[in-house]
PDB file of C-alpha atoms in Angstrom:
ATOM      1  CA  MET A 105     -71.138 -10.625  26.868  1.00  0.00           C
ATOM      2  CA  SER A 106     -74.816 -10.557  27.961  1.00  0.00           C
ATOM      3  CA  SER A 107     -77.014  -7.529  27.354  1.00  0.00           C
ATOM      4  CA  SER A 108     -77.249  -6.818  31.104  1.00  0.00           C
ATOM      5  CA  ASN A 109     -73.444  -6.843  31.508  1.00  0.00           C
ATOM      6  CA  ALA A 110     -73.039  -4.573  28.485  1.00  0.00           C
ATOM      7  CA  SER A 111     -75.590  -2.173  29.951  1.00  0.00           C
ATOM      8  CA  GLN A 112     -73.780  -2.113  33.270  1.00  0.00           C
ATOM      9  CA  GLN A 113     -70.452  -1.414  31.556  1.00  0.00           C
ATOM     10  CA  ARG A 114     -71.965   1.495  29.618  1.00  0.00           C
ATOM     11  CA  ASP A 115     -73.346   2.904  32.877  1.00  0.00           C
ATOM     12  CA  ARG A 116     -69.885   2.714  34.454  1.00  0.00           C
ATOM     13  CA  ILE A 117     -68.334   4.478  31.458  1.00  0.00           C
ATOM     14  CA  SER A 118     -70.991   7.202  31.400  1.00  0.00           C
ATOM     15  CA  THR A 119     -70.565   7.964  35.110  1.00  0.00           C
ATOM     16  CA  GLN A 120     -66.768   7.734  35.218  1.00  0.00           C
ATOM     17  CA  GLN A 121     -65.087  10.992  36.260  1.00  0.00           C
ATOM     18  CA  TYR A 122     -61.548  12.237  35.556  1.00  0.00           C
ATOM     19  CA  GLN A 123     -59.943  14.577  38.092  1.00  0.00           C
ATOM     20  CA  CYS A 124     -57.101  16.972  37.382  1.00  0.00           C
ATOM     21  CA  ASP A 125     -54.132  16.108  39.597  1.00  0.00           C
ATOM     22  CA  GLN A 126     -53.182  19.783  39.894  1.00  0.00           C
ATOM     23  CA  CYS A 127     -56.552  21.320  40.799  1.00  0.00           C
ATOM     24  CA  VAL A 128     -60.019  20.294  42.034  1.00  0.00           C
ATOM     25  CA  LEU A 129     -61.790  19.963  38.701  1.00  0.00           C
ATOM     26  CA  PHE A 130     -63.507  16.798  37.461  1.00  0.00           C
ATOM     27  CA  PHE A 131     -64.235  15.992  33.803  1.00  0.00           C
ATOM     28  CA  ASP A 132     -66.605  13.447  32.322  1.00  0.00           C
ATOM     29  CA  ASN A 133     -64.147  12.219  29.688  1.00  0.00           C
ATOM     30  CA  TYR A 134     -60.405  11.840  29.288  1.00  0.00           C
ATOM     31  CA  GLN A 135     -60.091  14.209  26.304  1.00  0.00           C
ATOM     32  CA  LYS A 136     -61.555  17.119  28.265  1.00  0.00           C
ATOM     33  CA  LEU A 137     -59.100  16.441  31.060  1.00  0.00           C
ATOM     34  CA  GLN A 138     -56.147  16.478  28.648  1.00  0.00           C
ATOM     35  CA  ASN A 139     -57.307  19.730  27.048  1.00  0.00           C
ATOM     36  CA  HIS A 140     -57.634  21.257  30.531  1.00  0.00           C
ATOM     37  CA  LYS A 141     -54.110  20.130  31.528  1.00  0.00           C
ATOM     38  CA  ARG A 142     -52.641  22.184  28.699  1.00  0.00           C
ATOM     39  CA  ILE A 143     -53.233  25.221  30.889  1.00  0.00           C
ATOM     40  CA  HIS A 144     -50.905  23.823  33.545  1.00  0.00           C
ATOM     41  CA  ARG A 145     -48.218  23.065  30.950  1.00  0.00           C
ATOM     42  CA  GLY A 146     -48.244  26.582  29.481  1.00  0.00           C
ATOM     43  CA  ASP A 147     -45.217  28.854  29.589  1.00  0.00           C
ATOM     44  CA  SER A 148     -45.975  32.436  28.488  1.00  0.00           C
ATOM     45  CA  ALA A 149     -49.577  33.701  29.070  1.00  0.00           C
ATOM     46  CA  THR A 150     -50.704  35.991  31.828  1.00  0.00           C
ATOM     47  CA  MET A 151     -51.874  34.527  35.107  1.00  0.00           C
ATOM     48  CA  THR A 152     -55.198  36.272  34.695  1.00  0.00           C
ATOM     49  CA  GLU A 153     -55.892  34.381  31.485  1.00  0.00           C
ATOM     50  CA  ILE A 154     -55.076  31.055  33.132  1.00  0.00           C
ATOM     51  CA  ASP A 155     -57.187  31.905  36.156  1.00  0.00           C
ATOM     52  CA  GLN A 156     -60.158  32.870  34.013  1.00  0.00           C
ATOM     53  CA  SER A 157     -59.843  29.711  31.915  1.00  0.00           C
ATOM     54  CA  ILE A 158     -59.873  27.497  35.021  1.00  0.00           C
ATOM     55  CA  LEU A 159     -62.875  29.361  36.385  1.00  0.00           C
ATOM     56  CA  ASN A 160     -64.657  28.755  33.083  1.00  0.00           C
ATOM     57  CA  ASP A 161     -63.957  25.046  33.452  1.00  0.00           C
ATOM     58  CA  VAL A 162     -65.222  25.206  37.067  1.00  0.00           C
ATOM     59  CA  ASP A 163     -68.405  26.958  35.986  1.00  0.00           C
ATOM     60  CA  MET A 164     -68.956  24.379  33.264  1.00  0.00           C
ATOM     61  CA  TYR A 165     -68.485  21.565  35.753  1.00  0.00           C
ATOM     62  CA  HIS A 166     -70.891  22.963  38.374  1.00  0.00           C
ATOM     63  CA  ASP A 167     -73.506  24.033  35.841  1.00  0.00           C
ATOM     64  CA  LYS A 168     -73.595  20.507  34.497  1.00  0.00           C
ATOM     65  CA  ASN A 169     -73.118  18.364  37.578  1.00  0.00           C
ATOM     66  CA  ASP A 170     -73.903  20.286  40.759  1.00  0.00           C
ATOM     67  CA  THR A 171     -77.677  20.116  41.435  1.00  0.00           C
ATOM     68  CA  SER A 172     -77.546  20.389  45.258  1.00  0.00           C
ATOM     69  CA  ASN A 173     -77.504  24.167  45.414  1.00  0.00           C
ATOM     70  CA  GLU A 174     -77.957  26.208  42.244  1.00  0.00           C
ATOM     71  CA  ASP A 175     -77.218  29.451  44.104  1.00  0.00           C
ATOM     72  CA  GLU A 176     -73.834  28.260  45.317  1.00  0.00           C
ATOM     73  CA  SER A 177     -70.970  30.249  43.765  1.00  0.00           C
ATOM     74  CA  VAL A 178     -67.271  29.656  43.494  1.00  0.00           C
ATOM     75  CA  SER A 179     -64.940  32.433  44.558  1.00  0.00           C
ATOM     76  CA  ASN A 180     -61.751  33.254  42.754  1.00  0.00           C
ATOM     77  CA  SER A 181     -59.756  32.808  45.940  1.00  0.00           C
ATOM     78  CA  GLU A 182     -60.458  29.080  45.979  1.00  0.00           C
ATOM     79  CA  TYR A 183     -58.490  28.631  42.753  1.00  0.00           C
ATOM     80  CA  THR A 184     -55.638  31.101  43.066  1.00  0.00           C
ATOM     81  CA  MET A 185     -52.523  30.548  40.988  1.00  0.00           C
ATOM     82  CA  GLU A 186     -50.349  30.415  44.121  1.00  0.00           C
ATOM     83  CA  SER A 187     -52.030  27.149  45.132  1.00  0.00           C
ATOM     84  CA  MET A 188     -51.137  25.608  41.764  1.00  0.00           C
ATOM     85  CA  LYS A 189     -47.546  25.060  40.804  1.00  0.00           C
ATOM     86  CA  LEU A 190     -47.776  26.768  37.411  1.00  0.00           C
ATOM     87  CA  ASP A 191     -45.275  28.748  35.393  1.00  0.00           C
ATOM     88  CA  ASN A 192     -45.997  32.457  35.372  1.00  0.00           C
ATOM     89  CA  THR A 193     -46.759  32.793  31.675  1.00  0.00           C
ATOM     90  CA  ILE A 194     -47.693  30.903  28.539  1.00  0.00           C
ATOM     91  CA  SER A 195     -47.126  32.133  25.023  1.00  0.00           C
ATOM     92  CA  TYR A 196     -50.646  32.517  23.669  1.00  0.00           C
ATOM     93  CA  LYS A 197     -54.141  31.409  24.612  1.00  0.00           C
ATOM     94  CA  CYS A 198     -57.358  31.374  22.648  1.00  0.00           C
ATOM     95  CA  THR A 199     -60.886  30.244  23.568  1.00  0.00           C
ATOM     96  CA  CYS A 200     -63.584  29.409  21.050  1.00  0.00           C
ATOM     97  CA  ASN A 201     -66.407  26.948  20.466  1.00  0.00           C
ATOM     98  CA  PHE A 202     -65.509  23.309  20.016  1.00  0.00           C
ATOM     99  CA  GLU A 203     -67.330  20.037  19.859  1.00  0.00           C
ATOM    100  CA  ASP A 204     -68.713  18.520  23.064  1.00  0.00           C
ATOM    101  CA  SER A 205     -65.879  16.015  23.129  1.00  0.00           C
ATOM    102  CA  GLU A 206     -63.266  18.802  23.303  1.00  0.00           C
ATOM    103  CA  GLY A 207     -62.296  21.172  26.066  1.00  0.00           C
ATOM    104  CA  GLU A 208     -62.780  24.913  25.651  1.00  0.00           C
ATOM    105  CA  ALA A 209     -59.286  26.043  26.571  1.00  0.00           C
ATOM    106  CA  HIS A 210     -56.621  25.525  23.899  1.00  0.00           C
ATOM    107  CA  ILE A 211     -53.024  26.697  24.234  1.00  0.00           C
ATOM    108  CA  TYR A 212     -50.954  27.646  21.200  1.00  0.00           C
ATOM    109  CA  ASP A 213     -47.221  28.148  21.461  1.00  0.00           C
ATOM    110  CA  SER A 214     -45.786  30.251  18.639  1.00  0.00           C
ATOM    111  CA  SER A 215     -42.575  31.257  20.382  1.00  0.00           C
ATOM    112  CA  ARG A 216     -40.552  28.328  19.004  1.00  0.00           C
ATOM    113  CA  ILE A 217     -39.915  29.948  15.597  1.00  0.00           C
ATOM    114  CA  SER A 218     -37.889  33.143  15.657  1.00  0.00           C
ATOM    115  CA  THR A 219     -35.192  34.895  13.667  1.00  0.00           C
ATOM    116  CA  ASN A 220     -32.493  32.559  14.948  1.00  0.00           C
ATOM    117  CA  THR A 221     -34.502  29.346  15.030  1.00  0.00           C
ATOM    118  CA  PHE A 222     -32.970  27.912  11.824  1.00  0.00           C
ATOM    119  CA  THR A 223     -29.405  27.931  10.566  1.00  0.00           C
ATOM    120  CA  LYS A 224     -28.656  29.280   7.111  1.00  0.00           C
ATOM    121  CA  ALA A 225     -28.273  25.748   5.731  1.00  0.00           C
ATOM    122  CA  GLU A 226     -31.665  24.804   7.200  1.00  0.00           C
ATOM    123  CA  LEU A 227     -33.292  27.880   5.663  1.00  0.00           C
ATOM    124  CA  ILE A 228     -31.824  27.007   2.264  1.00  0.00           C
ATOM    125  CA  SER A 229     -33.107  23.449   2.667  1.00  0.00           C
ATOM    126  CA  ILE A 230     -36.611  24.720   3.448  1.00  0.00           C
ATOM    127  CA  HIS A 231     -36.533  27.080   0.456  1.00  0.00           C
ATOM    128  CA  LEU A 232     -35.334  24.305  -1.840  1.00  0.00           C
ATOM    129  CA  SER A 233     -38.116  22.043  -0.597  1.00  0.00           C
ATOM    130  CA  GLN A 234     -40.682  24.725  -1.460  1.00  0.00           C
ATOM    131  CA  LEU A 235     -39.211  25.111  -4.955  1.00  0.00           C
ATOM    132  CA  MET A 236     -39.475  21.366  -5.497  1.00  0.00           C
ATOM    133  CA  LEU A 237     -43.150  21.457  -4.531  1.00  0.00           C
ATOM    134  CA  ARG A 238     -43.941  24.582  -6.564  1.00  0.00           C
ATOM    135  CA  TYR A 239     -42.486  23.211  -9.782  1.00  0.00           C
ATOM    136  CA  ARG A 240     -43.469  19.589  -9.090  1.00  0.00           C
ATOM    137  CA  ILE A 241     -39.942  18.264  -9.291  1.00  0.00           C
ATOM    138  CA  ALA A 242     -39.746  14.465  -9.196  1.00  0.00           C
ATOM    139  CA  ARG A 243     -38.557  12.945  -5.927  1.00  0.00           C
ATOM    140  CA  ALA A 244     -35.614  11.221  -7.620  1.00  0.00           C
ATOM    141  CA  ALA A 245     -34.524  14.547  -9.153  1.00  0.00           C
ATOM    142  CA  TYR A 246     -34.900  16.189  -5.735  1.00  0.00           C
ATOM    143  CA  ARG A 247     -32.467  13.668  -4.220  1.00  0.00           C
ATOM    144  CA  ASP A 248     -29.930  14.233  -7.000  1.00  0.00           C
ATOM    145  CA  ILE A 249     -30.166  18.029  -6.613  1.00  0.00           C
ATOM    146  CA  VAL A 250     -29.660  17.813  -2.846  1.00  0.00           C
ATOM    147  CA  GLN A 251     -26.639  15.555  -3.348  1.00  0.00           C
ATOM    148  CA  PHE A 252     -25.232  17.966  -5.942  1.00  0.00           C
ATOM    149  CA  ILE A 253     -25.655  20.968  -3.628  1.00  0.00           C
ATOM    150  CA  ASN A 254     -23.900  19.141  -0.810  1.00  0.00           C
ATOM    151  CA  ILE A 255     -20.983  18.429  -3.147  1.00  0.00           C
ATOM    152  CA  VAL A 256     -20.807  22.135  -4.011  1.00  0.00           C
ATOM    153  CA  ILE A 257     -20.746  22.999  -0.287  1.00  0.00           C
ATOM    154  CA  ARG A 258     -18.035  20.414   0.317  1.00  0.00           C
ATOM    155  CA  ASP A 259     -15.838  21.775  -2.510  1.00  0.00           C
ATOM    156  CA  HIS A 260     -16.671  25.433  -1.825  1.00  0.00           C
ATOM    157  CA  ASP A 261     -13.135  26.499  -0.951  1.00  0.00           C
ATOM    158  CA  ASP A 262     -11.634  24.943  -4.091  1.00  0.00           C
ATOM    159  CA  ILE A 263     -14.364  26.422  -6.301  1.00  0.00           C
ATOM    160  CA  MET A 264     -13.866  29.929  -4.920  1.00  0.00           C
ATOM    161  CA  MET A 265     -10.171  29.751  -5.815  1.00  0.00           C
ATOM    162  CA  GLU A 266     -11.144  29.654  -9.515  1.00  0.00           C
ATOM    163  CA  PRO A 267     -11.461  33.030 -11.307  1.00  0.00           C
ATOM    164  CA  GLY A 268     -15.064  34.111 -11.874  1.00  0.00           C
ATOM    165  CA  ALA A 269     -16.443  31.023 -10.154  1.00  0.00           C
ATOM    166  CA  LYS A 270     -20.223  30.727 -10.506  1.00  0.00           C
ATOM    167  CA  ILE A 271     -22.883  28.250 -11.620  1.00  0.00           C
ATOM    168  CA  SER A 272     -24.025  28.986 -15.185  1.00  0.00           C
ATOM    169  CA  HIS A 273     -27.391  28.618 -16.891  1.00  0.00           C
ATOM    170  CA  GLY A 274     -28.182  26.060 -19.579  1.00  0.00           C
ATOM    171  CA  LYS A 275     -27.329  28.174 -22.633  1.00  0.00           C
ATOM    172  CA  THR A 276     -23.948  29.092 -21.170  1.00  0.00           C
ATOM    173  CA  VAL A 277     -23.238  25.425 -20.424  1.00  0.00           C
ATOM    174  CA  ASP A 278     -24.162  24.448 -23.998  1.00  0.00           C
ATOM    175  CA  ALA A 279     -21.828  27.088 -25.390  1.00  0.00           C
ATOM    176  CA  LEU A 280     -19.049  25.919 -23.067  1.00  0.00           C
ATOM    177  CA  LEU A 281     -19.363  22.299 -24.185  1.00  0.00           C
ATOM    178  CA  LYS A 282     -19.486  23.266 -27.857  1.00  0.00           C
ATOM    179  CA  SER A 283     -16.369  25.378 -27.499  1.00  0.00           C
ATOM    180  CA  LYS A 284     -14.427  22.406 -26.060  1.00  0.00           C
ATOM    181  CA  SER A 285     -15.737  19.742 -28.446  1.00  0.00           C
ATOM    182  CA  SER A 286     -14.189  19.034 -31.817  1.00  0.00           C
ATOM    183  CA  VAL A 287     -17.426  17.434 -33.078  1.00  0.00           C
ATOM    184  CA  LYS A 288     -19.550  20.074 -34.785  1.00  0.00           C
ATOM    185  CA  GLY A 289     -22.993  20.049 -36.265  1.00  0.00           C
ATOM    186  CA  HIS A 290     -23.190  20.464 -40.057  1.00  0.00           C
ATOM    187  CA  GLU A 291     -26.030  22.673 -41.281  1.00  0.00           C
ATOM    188  CA  TYR A 292     -27.968  21.762 -44.423  1.00  0.00           C
ATOM    189  CA  ASP A 293     -30.872  23.325 -46.265  1.00  0.00           C
ATOM    190  CA  VAL A 294     -34.026  21.208 -46.236  1.00  0.00           C
ATOM    191  CA  CYS A 295     -37.446  21.442 -47.843  1.00  0.00           C
ATOM    192  CA  SER A 296     -39.865  23.337 -45.598  1.00  0.00           C
ATOM    193  CA  SER A 297     -42.313  20.424 -45.951  1.00  0.00           C
ATOM    194  CA  GLY A 298     -39.682  17.882 -44.957  1.00  0.00           C
ATOM    195  CA  CYS A 299     -39.470  16.229 -48.387  1.00  0.00           C
ATOM    196  CA  GLN A 300     -35.713  16.303 -48.871  1.00  0.00           C
ATOM    197  CA  LEU A 301     -32.330  17.518 -47.732  1.00  0.00           C
ATOM    198  CA  TYR A 302     -30.477  19.661 -50.270  1.00  0.00           C
ATOM    199  CA  GLY A 303     -26.886  18.718 -51.064  1.00  0.00           C
ATOM    200  CA  ILE A 304     -24.150  21.299 -50.627  1.00  0.00           C
ATOM    201  CA  ASN A 305     -23.491  21.417 -54.364  1.00  0.00           C
ATOM    202  CA  ASP A 306     -27.119  21.141 -55.531  1.00  0.00           C
ATOM    203  CA  ASN A 307     -28.173  23.725 -58.104  1.00  0.00           C
ATOM    204  CA  GLN A 308     -31.913  23.215 -57.746  1.00  0.00           C
ATOM    205  CA  LYS A 309     -33.985  26.122 -56.454  1.00  0.00           C
ATOM    206  CA  SER A 310     -37.070  24.230 -55.371  1.00  0.00           C
ATOM    207  CA  CYS A 311     -38.134  20.845 -54.032  1.00  0.00           C
ATOM    208  CA  VAL A 312     -38.554  18.175 -56.702  1.00  0.00           C
ATOM    209  CA  ASP A 313     -41.453  16.652 -54.751  1.00  0.00           C
ATOM    210  CA  CYS A 314     -43.663  19.560 -53.614  1.00  0.00           C
ATOM    211  CA  GLY A 315     -42.173  22.455 -55.609  1.00  0.00           C
ATOM    212  CA  LYS A 316     -41.644  24.729 -52.592  1.00  0.00           C
ATOM    213  CA  PRO A 317     -38.674  27.124 -52.992  1.00  0.00           C
ATOM    214  CA  GLN A 318     -35.399  26.371 -51.266  1.00  0.00           C
ATOM    215  CA  TYR A 319     -34.840  30.009 -50.293  1.00  0.00           C
ATOM    216  CA  LYS A 320     -37.097  32.667 -48.841  1.00  0.00           C
ATOM    217  CA  THR A 321     -39.080  34.675 -51.379  1.00  0.00           C
ATOM    218  CA  ASP A 322     -38.275  38.029 -49.749  1.00  0.00           C
ATOM    219  CA  PRO A 323     -35.832  39.868 -52.111  1.00  0.00           C
ATOM    220  CA  ASN A 324     -33.792  41.008 -49.115  1.00  0.00           C
ATOM    221  CA  GLN A 325     -33.359  37.380 -48.036  1.00  0.00           C
ATOM    222  CA  SER A 326     -32.922  35.755 -51.424  1.00  0.00           C
ATOM    223  CA  GLN A 327     -29.984  33.655 -50.188  1.00  0.00           C
ATOM    224  CA  THR A 328     -31.564  32.701 -46.854  1.00  0.00           C
ATOM    225  CA  PRO A 329     -32.790  29.100 -46.810  1.00  0.00           C
ATOM    226  CA  ALA A 330     -36.473  28.662 -46.078  1.00  0.00           C
ATOM    227  CA  THR A 331     -35.655  25.891 -43.619  1.00  0.00           C
ATOM    228  CA  SER A 332     -32.415  24.375 -42.410  1.00  0.00           C
ATOM    229  CA  MET A 333     -31.311  21.687 -39.971  1.00  0.00           C
ATOM    230  CA  LYS A 334     -28.113  20.599 -38.245  1.00  0.00           C
ATOM    231  CA  ILE A 335     -26.805  17.057 -38.483  1.00  0.00           C
ATOM    232  CA  MET A 336     -24.027  15.445 -36.486  1.00  0.00           C
ATOM    233  CA  SER A 337     -21.516  13.663 -38.693  1.00  0.00           C
ATOM    234  CA  VAL A 338     -21.226   9.942 -37.980  1.00  0.00           C
ATOM    235  CA  GLY A 339     -17.734  10.055 -39.485  1.00  0.00           C
ATOM    236  CA  ASP A 340     -16.659  12.787 -37.053  1.00  0.00           C
ATOM    237  CA  MET A 341     -17.896  10.823 -34.043  1.00  0.00           C
ATOM    238  CA  LEU A 342     -16.245   7.574 -35.178  1.00  0.00           C
ATOM    239  CA  SER A 343     -12.998   9.457 -35.740  1.00  0.00           C
ATOM    240  CA  GLN A 344     -13.172  10.745 -32.165  1.00  0.00           C
ATOM    241  CA  MET A 345     -13.654   7.197 -30.914  1.00  0.00           C
ATOM    242  CA  LEU A 346     -10.579   6.030 -32.821  1.00  0.00           C
ATOM    243  CA  ALA A 347      -8.542   8.947 -31.481  1.00  0.00           C
ATOM    244  CA  ASP A 348      -9.375   8.072 -27.859  1.00  0.00           C
ATOM    245  CA  PRO A 349      -7.252   5.129 -26.610  1.00  0.00           C
ATOM    246  CA  ALA A 350     -10.054   3.795 -24.395  1.00  0.00           C
ATOM    247  CA  THR A 351     -12.733   3.643 -27.087  1.00  0.00           C
ATOM    248  CA  ARG A 352     -10.207   2.640 -29.731  1.00  0.00           C
ATOM    249  CA  GLU A 353      -9.565  -0.561 -27.798  1.00  0.00           C
ATOM    250  CA  LEU A 354     -13.309  -1.285 -27.686  1.00  0.00           C
ATOM    251  CA  LEU A 355     -13.452  -1.055 -31.493  1.00  0.00           C
ATOM    252  CA  CYS A 356     -10.959  -3.913 -31.856  1.00  0.00           C
ATOM    253  CA  TYR A 357     -13.655  -6.555 -31.339  1.00  0.00           C
ATOM    254  CA  ARG A 358     -14.244  -7.008 -35.097  1.00  0.00           C
ATOM    255  CA  ALA A 359     -10.579  -7.532 -35.928  1.00  0.00           C
ATOM    256  CA  ASN A 360     -10.084  -9.982 -33.043  1.00  0.00           C
ATOM    257  CA  GLN A 361     -13.277 -11.958 -33.591  1.00  0.00           C
ATOM    258  CA  GLU A 362     -12.732 -15.492 -34.914  1.00  0.00           C
ATOM    259  CA  SER A 363     -15.474 -17.327 -36.741  1.00  0.00           C
ATOM    260  CA  VAL A 364     -16.176 -21.037 -36.211  1.00  0.00           C
ATOM    261  CA  ALA A 365     -17.414 -22.985 -39.217  1.00  0.00           C
ATOM    262  CA  GLY A 366     -21.071 -23.825 -38.971  1.00  0.00           C
ATOM    263  CA  GLN A 367     -21.766 -21.431 -36.084  1.00  0.00           C
ATOM    264  CA  LEU A 368     -23.571 -18.094 -36.371  1.00  0.00           C
ATOM    265  CA  THR A 369     -22.831 -16.130 -33.202  1.00  0.00           C
ATOM    266  CA  ASP A 370     -22.529 -12.650 -34.674  1.00  0.00           C
ATOM    267  CA  ILE A 371     -22.986 -10.681 -37.871  1.00  0.00           C
ATOM    268  CA  PHE A 372     -19.341 -11.317 -38.742  1.00  0.00           C
ATOM    269  CA  ASP A 373     -20.161 -15.012 -39.118  1.00  0.00           C
ATOM    270  CA  GLY A 374     -22.650 -14.246 -41.900  1.00  0.00           C
ATOM    271  CA  ASP A 375     -22.110 -14.579 -45.644  1.00  0.00           C
ATOM    272  CA  ASN A 376     -22.714 -10.889 -46.382  1.00  0.00           C
ATOM    273  CA  TYR A 377     -19.808  -9.757 -44.241  1.00  0.00           C
ATOM    274  CA  LYS A 378     -17.519 -12.474 -45.588  1.00  0.00           C
ATOM    275  CA  GLN A 379     -18.317 -11.400 -49.148  1.00  0.00           C
ATOM    276  CA  LEU A 380     -17.321  -7.815 -48.317  1.00  0.00           C
ATOM    277  CA  VAL A 381     -14.029  -9.080 -46.896  1.00  0.00           C
ATOM    278  CA  GLN A 382     -13.385 -11.030 -50.116  1.00  0.00           C
ATOM    279  CA  GLN A 383     -13.953  -7.797 -52.062  1.00  0.00           C
ATOM    280  CA  GLY A 384     -11.050  -6.191 -50.219  1.00  0.00           C
ATOM    281  CA  LEU A 385     -13.059  -4.308 -47.623  1.00  0.00           C
ATOM    282  CA  PHE A 386     -12.209  -4.331 -43.909  1.00  0.00           C
ATOM    283  CA  SER A 387      -8.565  -5.061 -44.652  1.00  0.00           C
ATOM    284  CA  ASN A 388      -7.413  -2.656 -41.927  1.00  0.00           C
ATOM    285  CA  SER A 389      -7.929  -3.615 -38.300  1.00  0.00           C
ATOM    286  CA  ASP A 390      -9.240  -0.101 -37.616  1.00  0.00           C
ATOM    287  CA  ASP A 391     -11.977  -0.329 -40.268  1.00  0.00           C
ATOM    288  CA  ILE A 392     -15.382   0.071 -38.673  1.00  0.00           C
ATOM    289  CA  ALA A 393     -18.501  -1.839 -39.689  1.00  0.00           C
ATOM    290  CA  ILE A 394     -21.771  -0.010 -39.079  1.00  0.00           C
ATOM    291  CA  GLY A 395     -25.400  -0.878 -39.773  1.00  0.00           C
ATOM    292  CA  LEU A 396     -28.112   1.632 -40.701  1.00  0.00           C
ATOM    293  CA  TYR A 397     -31.800   1.002 -39.972  1.00  0.00           C
ATOM    294  CA  THR A 398     -34.696   3.302 -40.775  1.00  0.00           C
ATOM    295  CA  ASN A 399     -38.127   3.618 -39.219  1.00  0.00           C
ATOM    296  CA  GLY A 400     -40.878   6.024 -40.331  1.00  0.00           C
ATOM    297  CA  PHE A 401     -43.712   7.390 -38.205  1.00  0.00           C
ATOM    298  CA  VAL A 402     -46.126  10.315 -37.803  1.00  0.00           C
ATOM    299  CA  ASN A 403     -46.180  12.305 -34.577  1.00  0.00           C
ATOM    300  CA  GLN A 404     -49.972  12.686 -34.510  1.00  0.00           C
ATOM    301  CA  LYS A 405     -52.890  10.370 -35.229  1.00  0.00           C
ATOM    302  CA  LYS A 406     -53.922  12.474 -38.229  1.00  0.00           C
ATOM    303  CA  GLY A 407     -50.532  14.030 -38.901  1.00  0.00           C
ATOM    304  CA  LYS A 408     -49.751  14.952 -42.498  1.00  0.00           C
ATOM    305  CA  ASN A 409     -45.976  14.928 -42.063  1.00  0.00           C
ATOM    306  CA  SER A 410     -44.063  11.698 -41.647  1.00  0.00           C
ATOM    307  CA  TYR A 411     -40.732  11.412 -39.867  1.00  0.00           C
ATOM    308  CA  THR A 412     -37.900   8.957 -40.265  1.00  0.00           C
ATOM    309  CA  ILE A 413     -35.492   7.788 -37.589  1.00  0.00           C
ATOM    310  CA  ILE A 414     -32.129   6.426 -38.719  1.00  0.00           C
ATOM    311  CA  HIS A 415     -30.547   3.994 -36.271  1.00  0.00           C
ATOM    312  CA  CYS A 416     -26.804   3.527 -36.516  1.00  0.00           C
ATOM    313  CA  ILE A 417     -25.215   0.482 -34.860  1.00  0.00           C
ATOM    314  CA  ILE A 418     -21.457   0.123 -34.533  1.00  0.00           C
ATOM    315  CA  PHE A 419     -20.759  -3.576 -35.093  1.00  0.00           C
ATOM    316  CA  ASN A 420     -17.104  -3.177 -34.083  1.00  0.00           C
ATOM    317  CA  LEU A 421     -18.284  -3.034 -30.481  1.00  0.00           C
ATOM    318  CA  ASP A 422     -18.822  -6.205 -28.520  1.00  0.00           C
ATOM    319  CA  PRO A 423     -22.496  -7.331 -28.683  1.00  0.00           C
ATOM    320  CA  SER A 424     -22.812  -6.822 -24.921  1.00  0.00           C
ATOM    321  CA  ILE A 425     -22.227  -3.060 -25.258  1.00  0.00           C
ATOM    322  CA  ARG A 426     -23.582  -2.280 -28.749  1.00  0.00           C
TER     323      ARG A 426
END
């Protein structure tokens, strides 16, 4: 496009006028026209406010564009509300200063939200959404919680038939699960520095490594261990697996596994396992082979205490699910 054509196009744009199709006003850009039309779309303000707003727009237009007669005035009767097909009221109107590219009259409708706008389920959904934001709950967790709540709503009638039906807090849930489980934690005394675990029948009164006492030094607590910890028994958990028909069947992999000479496909093909079998071990099909692996670490870059993880692998399970 040549410079002369571009200049002519800019002149056309700068002189282009936009007229309201419901009144006599012209505007020098489309945005001002749209802002002005909001007055005609209103539904709950007084007619006086609308009339005054239109007159303001008229005054702005003539002050800016009408140079033929500066003393010419516009009467209110020329722009009466009866000549414009407007609703009687709009909800709320406010005028203030805006940029040149915006109109002065802005209409705000706040009548959409009332006491009965939302259903109870919608209000609960809004409240839940705010809780998720406040506590920065992950989006995936949010979806799971919403799904869980919908399940509760679906099963509401059945739940309310149960005596004392209510959702419990974490500690109550832990106590409930412990009361129904036959697997218990076994508590042992340990060195307060983490050096050792004291045996049930140990007679020592202090740690053989650091010398710290096993029990508290307060005379009133002479039999209270300085530090203790709970350990889940591997034997208890394996016994539960054998007692359950479903998991018991999974543990039959070792007894049913057949070795092929010259092929090493699993630990049961190795010499170590075969030597244990020759010694009379694993003679029962329900015997369970487990492997223990240890790994030590410190939980801080300059941590003084080291920690040890003990990994237990049940070899009786198929390799695909171990």
